[in-house]
Amino acid sequence: MKVQLLGATGYIGSALAERLAGGGHEVVALVRPKARETAVPGEVRHGDLYEPETLKGAVTPDIDVVVHAANPTGDEDVDVAAIEALAGGGARLVYISGVWVLGATTEAAGEGAPVNPITPSRYRPRVERLVLDAGGVVVRPGIVYGRGAGIPTVLAAPGQEDGRYVHAGGPVPTWATVHVDDLADLLVLAIEKAAPGSLFHAVAEEAVSVADVAAAAGRTGRAVPWPIDEASEVLGRPFAEGLALSQVVSGDLARNVLGWRPSRPGILDDVRSGSYASRA
């Protein structure tokens, strides 16, 4: 297939681009006209989320699938217009959302669970609905980790021995997690096999204690609570709110329907002795 990829130079997008190219797919990276030079496999085209007409023009008839792996702009009108442009280009659209649209959950939430988005995901349910109604596919990753990057890197400050975890005054939060390479595997399966209008959770581990992740990041076996107000001064309130969110999320549907088999190290092992340990 010829797959056009928004966000091809980003954390998730770069892993997906590698996986697609290695699987024999033709990757067309869609990047901003003035984006920094970064090596990507395959063809490069230009488009801008803030200029929907450039997105629509880039989705030529030879494109089979468009994957939106770019970060949201934070402007609902801009992101909705971009989705409308991409969905109207004739190719099937795969959109990467996130489990934060579910809000707090205490039991394993499946794809049919009601949405209750926190601030960073406040309008993503609207975007998801646009994609699904257009016959596209939505994938909601949990907390993405791996390759020594992503969210785990914020839990241990440079030079700090103790891990930190953000909390909102209640019990220690749990995260639903997925390794970035396992996520890339699921996205390829969604591109190749998912039925129109499908929604999948990309979750390998349903609930991992954030205190355990922070302790692994600190490499002392201890974790120190980081009050959300203090964390907000460093990370911004919306992001801190996401880190403090406690969730239990099921990824069984992707396993049962698409045959997804996540196989990379769990987040605790990767943080303690895998790709993050090499950064210490």
Short mmCIF file of C-alpha atoms in Angstrom, two decimals:
data_model
loop_
_atom_site.label_atom_id
_atom_site.label_comp_id
_atom_site.label_asym_id
_atom_site.label_seq_id
_atom_site.Cartn_x
_atom_site.Cartn_y
_atom_site.Cartn_z
CA MET A 1 0.00 0.00 0.00
CA LYS A 2 0.96 3.62 -0.44
CA VAL A 3 0.59 5.23 2.97
CA GLN A 4 0.70 8.96 3.57
CA LEU A 5 1.90 9.74 7.08
CA LEU A 6 1.40 12.97 9.00
CA GLY A 7 3.85 13.23 11.89
CA ALA A 8 6.40 10.97 10.21
CA THR A 9 9.28 12.68 12.05
CA GLY A 10 7.65 12.43 15.48
CA TYR A 11 7.96 9.84 18.23
CA ILE A 12 5.14 7.57 17.10
CA GLY A 13 5.30 8.51 13.42
CA SER A 14 8.98 7.68 13.01
CA ALA A 15 8.50 4.21 14.54
CA LEU A 16 5.51 3.64 12.26
CA ALA A 17 7.39 4.85 9.18
CA GLU A 18 10.17 2.33 9.88
CA ARG A 19 7.68 -0.48 10.38
CA LEU A 20 5.75 0.36 7.20
CA ALA A 21 8.86 0.60 5.06
CA GLY A 22 10.21 -2.64 6.51
CA GLY A 23 6.92 -4.35 5.71
CA GLY A 24 7.02 -3.41 2.05
CA HIS A 25 4.65 -0.47 2.15
CA GLU A 26 5.46 2.77 0.36
CA VAL A 27 5.65 5.68 2.81
CA VAL A 28 4.85 9.24 1.80
CA ALA A 29 5.79 11.63 4.62
CA LEU A 30 3.62 14.74 4.82
CA VAL A 31 5.58 17.46 6.62
CA ARG A 32 5.30 21.20 7.08
CA PRO A 33 6.98 23.24 4.32
CA LYS A 34 9.53 24.68 6.75
CA ALA A 35 9.98 21.58 8.92
CA ARG A 36 13.50 20.76 10.06
CA GLU A 37 15.34 18.31 7.86
CA THR A 38 14.88 14.79 9.21
CA ALA A 39 15.53 11.56 7.38
CA VAL A 40 12.33 9.69 6.58
CA PRO A 41 11.90 6.65 4.38
CA GLY A 42 10.26 7.27 1.04
CA GLU A 43 8.76 10.33 -0.60
CA VAL A 44 8.25 13.67 1.14
CA ARG A 45 5.34 15.99 0.45
CA HIS A 46 4.40 19.25 2.11
CA GLY A 47 1.24 20.21 3.95
CA ASP A 48 0.20 22.15 7.02
CA LEU A 49 -2.53 21.39 9.56
CA TYR A 50 -3.29 25.11 9.63
CA GLU A 51 -3.89 25.14 5.87
CA PRO A 52 -6.39 22.36 5.11
CA GLU A 53 -6.28 22.97 1.39
CA THR A 54 -2.62 21.87 1.38
CA LEU A 55 -3.61 18.60 3.06
CA LYS A 56 -6.37 17.90 0.58
CA GLY A 57 -4.03 18.66 -2.31
CA ALA A 58 -1.43 16.25 -0.99
CA VAL A 59 -3.85 13.29 -0.88
CA THR A 60 -3.57 12.35 -4.53
CA PRO A 61 -5.38 9.36 -6.08
CA ASP A 62 -2.33 7.12 -5.70
CA ILE A 63 -2.58 7.28 -1.88
CA ASP A 64 -4.33 4.27 -0.34
CA VAL A 65 -4.30 5.22 3.34
CA VAL A 66 -3.61 8.42 5.28
CA VAL A 67 -2.37 8.06 8.86
CA HIS A 68 -2.72 11.10 11.13
CA ALA A 69 0.07 10.66 13.70
CA ALA A 70 0.74 14.37 14.17
CA ASN A 71 0.19 16.09 17.51
CA PRO A 72 -3.06 18.05 17.86
CA THR A 73 -2.64 21.80 17.46
CA GLY A 74 -4.80 22.54 20.51
CA ASP A 75 -7.21 24.53 18.33
CA GLU A 76 -10.44 22.61 17.79
CA ASP A 77 -11.41 24.43 14.60
CA VAL A 78 -7.99 23.82 13.05
CA ASP A 79 -7.88 20.13 13.93
CA VAL A 80 -11.47 19.51 12.79
CA ALA A 81 -10.84 21.27 9.48
CA ALA A 82 -7.71 19.16 8.96
CA ILE A 83 -9.63 15.93 9.55
CA GLU A 84 -12.38 17.03 7.18
CA ALA A 85 -9.79 17.78 4.50
CA LEU A 86 -8.02 14.44 4.94
CA ALA A 87 -11.23 12.42 5.14
CA GLY A 88 -12.43 14.02 1.93
CA GLY A 89 -9.33 13.13 -0.05
CA GLY A 90 -10.49 9.69 -1.18
CA ALA A 91 -8.04 7.60 0.87
CA ARG A 92 -8.94 5.71 4.03
CA LEU A 93 -8.00 7.65 7.16
CA VAL A 94 -6.39 6.15 10.27
CA TYR A 95 -6.38 8.55 13.21
CA ILE A 96 -4.24 8.18 16.35
CA SER A 97 -6.19 9.48 19.32
CA GLY A 98 -5.55 8.44 22.95
CA VAL A 99 -7.17 6.80 25.96
CA TRP A 100 -7.34 10.10 27.83
CA VAL A 101 -10.67 10.63 26.04
CA LEU A 102 -12.11 8.05 28.47
CA GLY A 103 -11.29 10.01 31.60
CA ALA A 104 -10.73 8.19 34.87
CA THR A 105 -11.61 4.48 34.88
CA THR A 106 -11.47 1.94 37.69
CA GLU A 107 -12.37 -1.17 35.67
CA ALA A 108 -10.92 -2.27 32.33
CA ALA A 109 -12.59 0.08 29.84
CA GLY A 110 -13.22 -1.32 26.39
CA GLU A 111 -13.95 0.51 23.17
CA GLY A 112 -17.64 0.79 24.05
CA ALA A 113 -17.01 2.67 27.30
CA PRO A 114 -18.40 6.22 27.48
CA VAL A 115 -15.99 9.08 26.88
CA ASN A 116 -15.25 11.68 29.54
CA PRO A 117 -12.21 13.52 28.18
CA ILE A 118 -9.80 15.45 30.33
CA THR A 119 -8.58 18.88 29.22
CA PRO A 120 -5.85 17.85 26.74
CA SER A 121 -8.37 15.57 24.94
CA ARG A 122 -11.42 17.77 25.32
CA TYR A 123 -12.45 17.77 21.64
CA ARG A 124 -10.91 14.52 20.48
CA PRO A 125 -14.24 12.64 20.73
CA ARG A 126 -15.58 15.00 18.05
CA VAL A 127 -12.55 14.33 15.85
CA GLU A 128 -12.89 10.58 16.40
CA ARG A 129 -16.55 10.69 15.37
CA LEU A 130 -15.68 12.53 12.16
CA VAL A 131 -13.12 9.85 11.29
CA LEU A 132 -15.42 6.94 12.08
CA ASP A 133 -18.37 8.44 10.23
CA ALA A 134 -16.14 8.80 7.17
CA GLY A 135 -15.30 5.09 7.29
CA GLY A 136 -11.91 5.63 8.86
CA VAL A 137 -10.21 3.86 11.76
CA VAL A 138 -9.38 5.27 15.19
CA VAL A 139 -6.60 3.88 17.39
CA ARG A 140 -6.36 5.05 21.01
CA PRO A 141 -2.91 4.36 22.48
CA GLY A 142 -2.31 4.23 26.19
CA ILE A 143 0.75 5.95 27.65
CA VAL A 144 3.39 5.37 24.98
CA TYR A 145 6.91 4.50 26.04
CA GLY A 146 10.04 2.92 24.59
CA ARG A 147 13.23 3.87 22.75
CA GLY A 148 14.28 5.91 25.77
CA ALA A 149 11.79 8.67 24.98
CA GLY A 150 8.26 9.77 25.73
CA ILE A 151 6.46 10.38 29.01
CA PRO A 152 8.66 8.28 31.35
CA THR A 153 11.50 10.75 30.86
CA VAL A 154 9.62 13.44 32.83
CA LEU A 155 9.33 11.33 35.99
CA ALA A 156 12.96 11.60 37.02
CA ALA A 157 14.62 15.00 36.74
CA PRO A 158 18.29 15.14 35.73
CA GLY A 159 20.50 14.62 38.75
CA GLN A 160 17.57 13.51 40.90
CA GLU A 161 17.78 10.10 42.54
CA ASP A 162 14.15 9.68 43.53
CA GLY A 163 11.43 9.10 40.97
CA ARG A 164 8.50 11.49 40.97
CA TYR A 165 4.89 10.86 40.12
CA VAL A 166 2.10 13.35 39.68
CA HIS A 167 -0.96 12.90 41.85
CA ALA A 168 -4.14 14.79 42.58
CA GLY A 169 -4.38 14.02 46.29
CA GLY A 170 -6.03 10.62 46.00
CA PRO A 171 -4.75 7.07 45.49
CA VAL A 172 -1.67 6.48 43.35
CA PRO A 173 -2.75 6.63 39.68
CA THR A 174 -2.41 3.71 37.30
CA TRP A 175 -1.57 4.02 33.62
CA ALA A 176 -2.60 1.90 30.65
CA THR A 177 0.59 1.55 28.60
CA VAL A 178 1.98 0.47 25.24
CA HIS A 179 5.50 0.26 23.83
CA VAL A 180 5.97 2.50 20.80
CA ASP A 181 7.04 -0.44 18.63
CA ASP A 182 4.04 -2.53 19.70
CA LEU A 183 1.88 0.47 18.84
CA ALA A 184 3.50 0.64 15.40
CA ASP A 185 2.68 -3.05 14.90
CA LEU A 186 -0.97 -2.42 15.76
CA LEU A 187 -1.17 0.57 13.45
CA VAL A 188 0.14 -1.53 10.56
CA LEU A 189 -2.50 -4.17 11.31
CA ALA A 190 -5.16 -1.44 11.38
CA ILE A 191 -3.94 -0.15 8.02
CA GLU A 192 -3.94 -3.61 6.48
CA LYS A 193 -6.91 -5.33 8.10
CA ALA A 194 -9.28 -3.08 10.05
CA ALA A 195 -12.86 -2.72 8.84
CA PRO A 196 -14.16 0.79 8.07
CA GLY A 197 -15.46 2.53 11.14
CA SER A 198 -13.35 0.50 13.59
CA LEU A 199 -12.04 1.71 16.94
CA PHE A 200 -9.24 -0.01 18.85
CA HIS A 201 -7.39 0.58 22.11
CA ALA A 202 -3.63 0.14 21.80
CA VAL A 203 -2.96 -1.07 25.33
CA ALA A 204 -0.52 -3.82 26.27
CA GLU A 205 -0.66 -3.38 30.06
CA GLU A 206 -4.06 -2.41 31.45
CA ALA A 207 -2.96 -0.74 34.68
CA VAL A 208 0.57 -0.02 35.91
CA SER A 209 1.17 1.94 39.12
CA VAL A 210 2.67 5.32 38.30
CA ALA A 211 4.58 5.17 41.59
CA ASP A 212 6.24 1.97 40.37
CA VAL A 213 7.17 3.63 37.07
CA ALA A 214 8.59 6.63 38.90
CA ALA A 215 10.56 4.43 41.28
CA ALA A 216 12.00 2.54 38.32
CA ALA A 217 12.90 5.86 36.69
CA GLY A 218 14.62 7.03 39.87
CA ARG A 219 16.39 3.65 40.11
CA THR A 220 16.29 3.74 43.92
CA GLY A 221 13.15 1.69 44.46
CA ARG A 222 11.41 4.78 45.84
CA ALA A 223 8.98 7.27 44.35
CA VAL A 224 8.13 10.74 45.60
CA PRO A 225 4.68 12.26 45.02
CA TRP A 226 4.77 15.39 42.89
CA PRO A 227 1.75 17.57 43.74
CA ILE A 228 -0.15 18.47 40.61
CA ASP A 229 0.18 22.22 41.24
CA GLU A 230 3.97 21.92 41.38
CA ALA A 231 4.07 19.65 38.35
CA SER A 232 1.89 22.12 36.46
CA GLU A 233 4.52 24.83 36.89
CA VAL A 234 7.02 22.63 35.06
CA LEU A 235 4.84 20.67 32.61
CA GLY A 236 1.77 22.86 32.15
CA ARG A 237 -1.57 22.13 33.79
CA PRO A 238 -3.18 20.07 31.00
CA PHE A 239 -0.23 17.69 30.70
CA ALA A 240 0.09 17.35 34.48
CA GLU A 241 -3.62 16.55 34.59
CA GLY A 242 -3.03 13.74 32.11
CA LEU A 243 -0.16 12.27 34.13
CA ALA A 244 -2.31 12.33 37.27
CA LEU A 245 -5.18 10.54 35.53
CA SER A 246 -5.80 7.02 36.82
CA GLN A 247 -7.01 4.50 34.25
CA VAL A 248 -7.57 0.82 33.64
CA VAL A 249 -8.07 0.17 29.91
CA SER A 250 -8.47 -3.04 27.93
CA GLY A 251 -6.66 -3.74 24.66
CA ASP A 252 -8.32 -7.12 24.11
CA LEU A 253 -10.32 -6.13 21.03
CA ALA A 254 -7.20 -5.47 18.94
CA ARG A 255 -5.80 -8.84 20.00
CA ASN A 256 -9.02 -10.70 19.18
CA VAL A 257 -9.94 -8.93 15.93
CA LEU A 258 -6.60 -7.98 14.40
CA GLY A 259 -4.35 -10.63 15.95
CA TRP A 260 -2.19 -8.02 17.66
CA ARG A 261 0.46 -9.55 19.90
CA PRO A 262 2.45 -6.97 21.88
CA SER A 263 5.83 -8.46 22.67
CA ARG A 264 8.18 -5.68 23.84
CA PRO A 265 9.31 -5.26 27.45
CA GLY A 266 6.74 -3.86 29.88
CA ILE A 267 7.16 -0.27 30.98
CA LEU A 268 8.76 -1.15 34.33
CA ASP A 269 11.37 -3.40 32.75
CA ASP A 270 12.13 -0.90 30.00
CA VAL A 271 12.47 2.01 32.42
CA ARG A 272 14.49 0.05 34.96
CA SER A 273 16.89 -1.85 32.72
CA GLY A 274 16.01 -1.22 29.08
CA SER A 275 16.10 1.76 26.76
CA TYR A 276 15.76 4.33 29.57
CA ALA A 277 18.51 2.85 31.71
CA SER A 278 21.02 3.61 28.96
CA ARG A 279 20.17 7.31 29.32
CA ALA A 280 21.19 7.46 32.96
#
